[in-house]
mmCIF file with all atom_site columns, C-alpha atoms in Angstrom:
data_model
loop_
_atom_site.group_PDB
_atom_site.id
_atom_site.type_symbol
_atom_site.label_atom_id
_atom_site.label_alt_id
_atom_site.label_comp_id
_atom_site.label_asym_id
_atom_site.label_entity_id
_atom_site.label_seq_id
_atom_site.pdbx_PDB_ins_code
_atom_site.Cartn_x
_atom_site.Cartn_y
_atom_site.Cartn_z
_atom_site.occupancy
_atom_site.B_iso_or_equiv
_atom_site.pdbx_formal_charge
_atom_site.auth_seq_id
_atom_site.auth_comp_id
_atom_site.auth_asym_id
_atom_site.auth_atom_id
_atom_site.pdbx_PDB_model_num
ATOM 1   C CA . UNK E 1 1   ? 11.964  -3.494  8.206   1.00 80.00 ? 1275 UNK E CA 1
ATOM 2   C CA . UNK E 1 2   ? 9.586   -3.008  5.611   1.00 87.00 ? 1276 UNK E CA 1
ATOM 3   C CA . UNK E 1 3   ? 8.768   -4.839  2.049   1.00 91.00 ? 1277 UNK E CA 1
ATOM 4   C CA . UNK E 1 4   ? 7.286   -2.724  -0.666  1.00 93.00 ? 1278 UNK E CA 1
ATOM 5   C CA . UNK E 1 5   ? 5.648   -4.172  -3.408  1.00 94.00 ? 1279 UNK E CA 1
ATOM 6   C CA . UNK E 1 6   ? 5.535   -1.819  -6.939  1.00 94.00 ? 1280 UNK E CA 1
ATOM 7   C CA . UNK E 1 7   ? 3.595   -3.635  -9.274  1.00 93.00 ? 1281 UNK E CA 1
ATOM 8   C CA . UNK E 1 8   ? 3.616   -3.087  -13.115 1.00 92.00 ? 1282 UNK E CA 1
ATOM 9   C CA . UNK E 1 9   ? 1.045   -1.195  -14.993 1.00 83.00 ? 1283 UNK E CA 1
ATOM 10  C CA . UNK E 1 10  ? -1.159  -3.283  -17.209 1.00 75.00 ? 1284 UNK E CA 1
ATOM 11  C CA . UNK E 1 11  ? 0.240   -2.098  -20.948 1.00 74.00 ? 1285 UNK E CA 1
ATOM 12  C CA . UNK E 1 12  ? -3.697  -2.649  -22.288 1.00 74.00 ? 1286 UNK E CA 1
ATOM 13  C CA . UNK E 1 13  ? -7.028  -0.753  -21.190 1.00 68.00 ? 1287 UNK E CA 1
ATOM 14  C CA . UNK E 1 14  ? -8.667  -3.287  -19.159 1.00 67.00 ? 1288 UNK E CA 1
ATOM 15  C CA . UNK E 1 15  ? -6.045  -6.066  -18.904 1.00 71.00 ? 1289 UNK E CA 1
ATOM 16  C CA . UNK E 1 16  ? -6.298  -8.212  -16.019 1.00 78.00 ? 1290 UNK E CA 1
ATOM 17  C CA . UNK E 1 17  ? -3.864  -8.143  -13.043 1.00 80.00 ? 1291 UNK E CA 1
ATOM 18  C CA . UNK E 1 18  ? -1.138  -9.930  -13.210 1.00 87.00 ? 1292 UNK E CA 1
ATOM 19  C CA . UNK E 1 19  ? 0.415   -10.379 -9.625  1.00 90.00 ? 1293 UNK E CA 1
ATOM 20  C CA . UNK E 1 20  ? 3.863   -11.286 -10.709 1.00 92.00 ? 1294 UNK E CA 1
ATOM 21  C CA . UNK E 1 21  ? 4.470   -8.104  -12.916 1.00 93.00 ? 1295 UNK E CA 1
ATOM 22  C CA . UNK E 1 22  ? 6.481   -6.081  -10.774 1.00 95.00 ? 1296 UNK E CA 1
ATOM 23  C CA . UNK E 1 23  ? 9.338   -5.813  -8.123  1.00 95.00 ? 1297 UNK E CA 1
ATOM 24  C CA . UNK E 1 24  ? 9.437   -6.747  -4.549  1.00 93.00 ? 1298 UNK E CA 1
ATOM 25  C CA . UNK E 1 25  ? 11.708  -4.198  -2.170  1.00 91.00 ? 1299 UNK E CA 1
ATOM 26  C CA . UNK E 1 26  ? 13.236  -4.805  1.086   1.00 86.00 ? 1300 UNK E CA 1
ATOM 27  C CA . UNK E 1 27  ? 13.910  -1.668  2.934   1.00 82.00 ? 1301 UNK E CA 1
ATOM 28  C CA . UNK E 1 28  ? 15.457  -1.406  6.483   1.00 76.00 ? 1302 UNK E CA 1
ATOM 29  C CA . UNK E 1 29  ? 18.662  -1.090  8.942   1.00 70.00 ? 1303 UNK E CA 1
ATOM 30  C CA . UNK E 1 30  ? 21.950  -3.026  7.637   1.00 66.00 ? 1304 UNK E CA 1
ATOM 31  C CA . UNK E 1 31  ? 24.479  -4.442  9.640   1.00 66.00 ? 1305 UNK E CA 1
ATOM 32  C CA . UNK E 1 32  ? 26.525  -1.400  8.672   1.00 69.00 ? 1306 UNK E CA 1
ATOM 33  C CA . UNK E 1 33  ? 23.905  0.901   10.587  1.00 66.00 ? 1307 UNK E CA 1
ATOM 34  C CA . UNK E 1 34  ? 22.583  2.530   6.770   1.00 63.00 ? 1308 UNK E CA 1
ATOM 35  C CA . UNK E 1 35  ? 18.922  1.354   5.691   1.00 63.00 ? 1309 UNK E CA 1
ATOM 36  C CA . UNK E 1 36  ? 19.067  0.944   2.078   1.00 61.00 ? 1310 UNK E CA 1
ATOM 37  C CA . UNK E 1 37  ? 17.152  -1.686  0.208   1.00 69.00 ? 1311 UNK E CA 1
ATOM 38  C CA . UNK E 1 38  ? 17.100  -4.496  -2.443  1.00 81.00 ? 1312 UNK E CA 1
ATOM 39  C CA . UNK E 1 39  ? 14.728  -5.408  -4.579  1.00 88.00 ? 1313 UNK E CA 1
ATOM 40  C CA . UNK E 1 40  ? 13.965  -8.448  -7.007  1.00 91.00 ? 1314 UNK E CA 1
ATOM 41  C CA . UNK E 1 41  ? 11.338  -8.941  -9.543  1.00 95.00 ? 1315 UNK E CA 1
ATOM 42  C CA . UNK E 1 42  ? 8.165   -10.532 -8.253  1.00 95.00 ? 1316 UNK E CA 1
ATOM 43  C CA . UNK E 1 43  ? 8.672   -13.668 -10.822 1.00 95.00 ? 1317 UNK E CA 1
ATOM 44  C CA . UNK E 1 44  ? 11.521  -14.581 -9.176  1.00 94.00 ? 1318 UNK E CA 1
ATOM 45  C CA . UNK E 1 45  ? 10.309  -15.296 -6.068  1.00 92.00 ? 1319 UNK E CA 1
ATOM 46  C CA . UNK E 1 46  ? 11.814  -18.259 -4.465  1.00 89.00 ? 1320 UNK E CA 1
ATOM 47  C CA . UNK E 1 47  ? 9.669   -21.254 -5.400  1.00 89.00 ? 1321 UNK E CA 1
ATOM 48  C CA . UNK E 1 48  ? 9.143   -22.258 -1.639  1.00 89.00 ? 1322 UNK E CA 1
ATOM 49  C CA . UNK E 1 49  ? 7.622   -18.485 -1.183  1.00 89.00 ? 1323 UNK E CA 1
ATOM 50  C CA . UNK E 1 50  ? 5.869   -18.053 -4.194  1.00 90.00 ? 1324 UNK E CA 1
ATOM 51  C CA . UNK E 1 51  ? 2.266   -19.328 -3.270  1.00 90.00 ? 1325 UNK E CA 1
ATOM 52  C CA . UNK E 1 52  ? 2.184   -17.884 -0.066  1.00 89.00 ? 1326 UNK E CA 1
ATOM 53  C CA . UNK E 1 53  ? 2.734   -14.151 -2.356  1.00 90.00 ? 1327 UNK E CA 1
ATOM 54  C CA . UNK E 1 54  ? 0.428   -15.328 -4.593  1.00 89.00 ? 1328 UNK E CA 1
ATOM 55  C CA . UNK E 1 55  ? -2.230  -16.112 -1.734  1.00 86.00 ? 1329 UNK E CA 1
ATOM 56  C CA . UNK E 1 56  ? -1.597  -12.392 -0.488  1.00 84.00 ? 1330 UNK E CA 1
ATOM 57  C CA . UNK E 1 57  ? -1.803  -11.057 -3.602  1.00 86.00 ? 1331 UNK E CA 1
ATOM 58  C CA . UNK E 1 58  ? -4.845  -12.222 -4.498  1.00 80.00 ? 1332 UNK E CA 1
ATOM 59  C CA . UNK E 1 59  ? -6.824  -11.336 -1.416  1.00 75.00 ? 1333 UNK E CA 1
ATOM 60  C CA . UNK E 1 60  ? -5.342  -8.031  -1.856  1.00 77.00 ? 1334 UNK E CA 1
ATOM 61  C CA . UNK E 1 61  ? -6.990  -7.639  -5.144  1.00 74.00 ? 1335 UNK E CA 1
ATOM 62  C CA . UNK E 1 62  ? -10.105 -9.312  -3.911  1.00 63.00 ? 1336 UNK E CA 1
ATOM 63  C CA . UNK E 1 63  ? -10.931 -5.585  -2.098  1.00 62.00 ? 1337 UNK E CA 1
ATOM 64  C CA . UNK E 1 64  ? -14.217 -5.579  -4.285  1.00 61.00 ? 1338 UNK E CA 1
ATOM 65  C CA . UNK E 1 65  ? -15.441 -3.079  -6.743  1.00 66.00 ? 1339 UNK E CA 1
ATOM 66  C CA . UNK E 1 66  ? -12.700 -2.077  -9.416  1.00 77.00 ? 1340 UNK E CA 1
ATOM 67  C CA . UNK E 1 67  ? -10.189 -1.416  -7.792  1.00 79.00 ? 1341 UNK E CA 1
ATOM 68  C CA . UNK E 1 68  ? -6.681  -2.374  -8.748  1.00 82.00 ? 1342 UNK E CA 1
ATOM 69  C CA . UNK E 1 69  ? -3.453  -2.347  -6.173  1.00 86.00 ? 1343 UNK E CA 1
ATOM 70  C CA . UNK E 1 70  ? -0.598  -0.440  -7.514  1.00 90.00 ? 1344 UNK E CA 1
ATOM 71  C CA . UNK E 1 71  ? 1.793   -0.873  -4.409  1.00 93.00 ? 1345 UNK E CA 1
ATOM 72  C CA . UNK E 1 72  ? 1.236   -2.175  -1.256  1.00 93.00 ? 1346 UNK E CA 1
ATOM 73  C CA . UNK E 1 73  ? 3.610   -1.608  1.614   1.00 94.00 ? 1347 UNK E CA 1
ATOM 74  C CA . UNK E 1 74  ? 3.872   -4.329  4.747   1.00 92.00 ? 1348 UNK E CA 1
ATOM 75  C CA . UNK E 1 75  ? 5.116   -4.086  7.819   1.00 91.00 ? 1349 UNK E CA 1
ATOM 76  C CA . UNK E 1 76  ? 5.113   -6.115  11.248  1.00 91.00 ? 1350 UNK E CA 1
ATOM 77  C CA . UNK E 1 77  ? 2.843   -5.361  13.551  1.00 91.00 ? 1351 UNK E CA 1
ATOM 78  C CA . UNK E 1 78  ? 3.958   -7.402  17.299  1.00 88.00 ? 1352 UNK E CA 1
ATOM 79  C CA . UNK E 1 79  ? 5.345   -10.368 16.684  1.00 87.00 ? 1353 UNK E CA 1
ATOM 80  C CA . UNK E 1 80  ? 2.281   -12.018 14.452  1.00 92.00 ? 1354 UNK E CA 1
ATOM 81  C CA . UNK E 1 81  ? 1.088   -10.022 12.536  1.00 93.00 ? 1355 UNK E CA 1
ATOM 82  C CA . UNK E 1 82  ? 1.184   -8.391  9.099   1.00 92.00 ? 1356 UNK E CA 1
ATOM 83  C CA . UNK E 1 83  ? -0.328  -4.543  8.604   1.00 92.00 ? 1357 UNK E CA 1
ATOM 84  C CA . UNK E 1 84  ? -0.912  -3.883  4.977   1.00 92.00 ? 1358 UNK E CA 1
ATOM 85  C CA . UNK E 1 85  ? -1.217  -0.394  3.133   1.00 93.00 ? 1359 UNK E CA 1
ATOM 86  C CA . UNK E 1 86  ? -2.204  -0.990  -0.322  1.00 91.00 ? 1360 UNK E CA 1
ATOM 87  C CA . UNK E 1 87  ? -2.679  2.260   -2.969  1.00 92.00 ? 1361 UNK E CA 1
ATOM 88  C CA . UNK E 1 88  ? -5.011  0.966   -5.890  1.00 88.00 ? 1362 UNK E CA 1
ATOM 89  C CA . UNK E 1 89  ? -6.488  2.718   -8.698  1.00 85.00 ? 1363 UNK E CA 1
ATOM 90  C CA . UNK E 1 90  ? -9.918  2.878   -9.886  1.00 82.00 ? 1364 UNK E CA 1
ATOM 91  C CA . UNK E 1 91  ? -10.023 1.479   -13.291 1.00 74.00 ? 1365 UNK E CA 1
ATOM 92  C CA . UNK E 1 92  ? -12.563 3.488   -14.527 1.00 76.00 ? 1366 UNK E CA 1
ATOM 93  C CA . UNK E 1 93  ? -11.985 7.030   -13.577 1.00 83.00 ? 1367 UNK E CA 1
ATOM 94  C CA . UNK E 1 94  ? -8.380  6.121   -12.740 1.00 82.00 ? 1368 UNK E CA 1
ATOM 95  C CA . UNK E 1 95  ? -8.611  7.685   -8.963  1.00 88.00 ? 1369 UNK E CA 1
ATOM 96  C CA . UNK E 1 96  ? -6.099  6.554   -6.476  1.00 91.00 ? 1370 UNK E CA 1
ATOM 97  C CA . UNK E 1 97  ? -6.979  5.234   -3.163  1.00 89.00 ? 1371 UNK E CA 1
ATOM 98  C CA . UNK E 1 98  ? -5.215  4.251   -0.091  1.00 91.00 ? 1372 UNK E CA 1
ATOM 99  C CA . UNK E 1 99  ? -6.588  1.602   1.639   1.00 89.00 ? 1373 UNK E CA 1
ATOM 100 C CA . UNK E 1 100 ? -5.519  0.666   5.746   1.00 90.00 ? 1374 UNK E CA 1
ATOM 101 C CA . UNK E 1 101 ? -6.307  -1.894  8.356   1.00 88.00 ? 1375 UNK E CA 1
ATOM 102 C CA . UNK E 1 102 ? -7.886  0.961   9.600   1.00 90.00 ? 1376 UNK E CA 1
ATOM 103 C CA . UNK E 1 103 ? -10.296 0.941   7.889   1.00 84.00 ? 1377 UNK E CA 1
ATOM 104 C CA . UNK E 1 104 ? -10.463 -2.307  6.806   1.00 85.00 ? 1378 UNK E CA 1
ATOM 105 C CA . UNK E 1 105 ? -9.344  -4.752  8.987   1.00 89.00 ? 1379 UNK E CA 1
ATOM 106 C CA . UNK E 1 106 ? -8.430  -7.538  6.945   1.00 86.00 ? 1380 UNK E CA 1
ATOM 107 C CA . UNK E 1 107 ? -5.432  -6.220  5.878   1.00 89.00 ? 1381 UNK E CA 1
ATOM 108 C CA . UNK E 1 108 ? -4.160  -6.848  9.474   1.00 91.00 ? 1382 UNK E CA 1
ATOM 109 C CA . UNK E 1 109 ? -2.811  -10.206 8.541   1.00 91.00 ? 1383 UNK E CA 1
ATOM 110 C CA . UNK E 1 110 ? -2.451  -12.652 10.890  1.00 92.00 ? 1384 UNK E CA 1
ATOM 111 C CA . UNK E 1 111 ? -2.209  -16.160 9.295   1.00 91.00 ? 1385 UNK E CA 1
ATOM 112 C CA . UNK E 1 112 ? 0.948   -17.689 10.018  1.00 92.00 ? 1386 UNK E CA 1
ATOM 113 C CA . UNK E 1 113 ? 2.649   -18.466 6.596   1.00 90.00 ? 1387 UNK E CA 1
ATOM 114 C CA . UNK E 1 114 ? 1.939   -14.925 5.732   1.00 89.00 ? 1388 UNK E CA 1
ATOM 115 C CA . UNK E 1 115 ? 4.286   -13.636 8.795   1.00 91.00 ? 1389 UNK E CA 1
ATOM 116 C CA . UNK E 1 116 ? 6.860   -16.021 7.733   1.00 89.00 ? 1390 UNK E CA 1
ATOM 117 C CA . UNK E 1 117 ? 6.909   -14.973 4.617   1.00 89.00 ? 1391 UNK E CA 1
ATOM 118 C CA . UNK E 1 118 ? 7.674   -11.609 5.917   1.00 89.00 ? 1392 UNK E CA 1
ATOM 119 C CA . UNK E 1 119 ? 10.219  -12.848 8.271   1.00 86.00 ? 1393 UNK E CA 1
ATOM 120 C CA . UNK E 1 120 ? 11.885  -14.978 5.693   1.00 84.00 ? 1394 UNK E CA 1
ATOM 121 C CA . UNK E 1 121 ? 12.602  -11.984 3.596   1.00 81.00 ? 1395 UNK E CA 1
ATOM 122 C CA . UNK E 1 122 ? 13.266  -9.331  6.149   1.00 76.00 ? 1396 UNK E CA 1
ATOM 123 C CA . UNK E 1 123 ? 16.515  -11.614 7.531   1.00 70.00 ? 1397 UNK E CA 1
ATOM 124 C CA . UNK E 1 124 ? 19.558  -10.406 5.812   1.00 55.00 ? 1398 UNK E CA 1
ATOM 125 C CA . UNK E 1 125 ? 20.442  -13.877 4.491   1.00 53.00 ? 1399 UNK E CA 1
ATOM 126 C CA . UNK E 1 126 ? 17.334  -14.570 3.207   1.00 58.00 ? 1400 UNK E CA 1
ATOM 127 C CA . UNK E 1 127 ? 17.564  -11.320 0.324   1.00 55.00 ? 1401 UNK E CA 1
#
């Protein structure tokens, strides 16, 4: 299972981040054997789940320099923990990077209400 995060880009030169314009995806096998996925906009996160996103989110963006995240994949890694890939653009010359816990490690998530947030949304029910 995997959750893919698009977010929006700003509409202004220079406008600051805003980590609940966008869509969350939920991509993986169905009970019906197919992997398709569903998606919902980031706003409309549950209100239970909400801060724990908006925790991520911000250390996600907190990748120094300025850099901005344009989508960030996740994916479990064992049974607790969270790998992200996040692509981010540079706002000034407007390069794209991909960044990896390979090299940098702290997007190998391991706190606990991040890998239930994962888990909460990569249960069928919970979509």
């Amino acid at each position: 299972m995997l959750i893919h995060i698009i977010y929006d880009a700003p509409k202004e030169l220079g406008a600051k981040f805003d980590p609940l314009a966008g869509v969350i995806r939920f991509v993986g096998p169905k009970p019906d054997g197919w992997s398709h996925g569903e998606e919902r906009l980031l706003k409309d996160l549950p209100e239970e789940q909400a801060p724990v996103y908006l925790a991520l989110a911000s250390a996600i963006q907190d990748k120094g320099g300025d850099w901005v995240a344009t989508q960030v994949w996740a994916r479990m890694m064992g049974q607790d923990k969270v790998s992200l890939q996040v692509e981010a653009r540079q706002d000034g010359t407007g390069a794209i990077r991909t960044f990896t816990s390979e090299d940098d490690p702290s997007l190998l998530v391991d706190d606990p209400a991040a890998v239930a947030f994962f888990k909460h949304f990569t249960t069928t029910s919970n979509i």
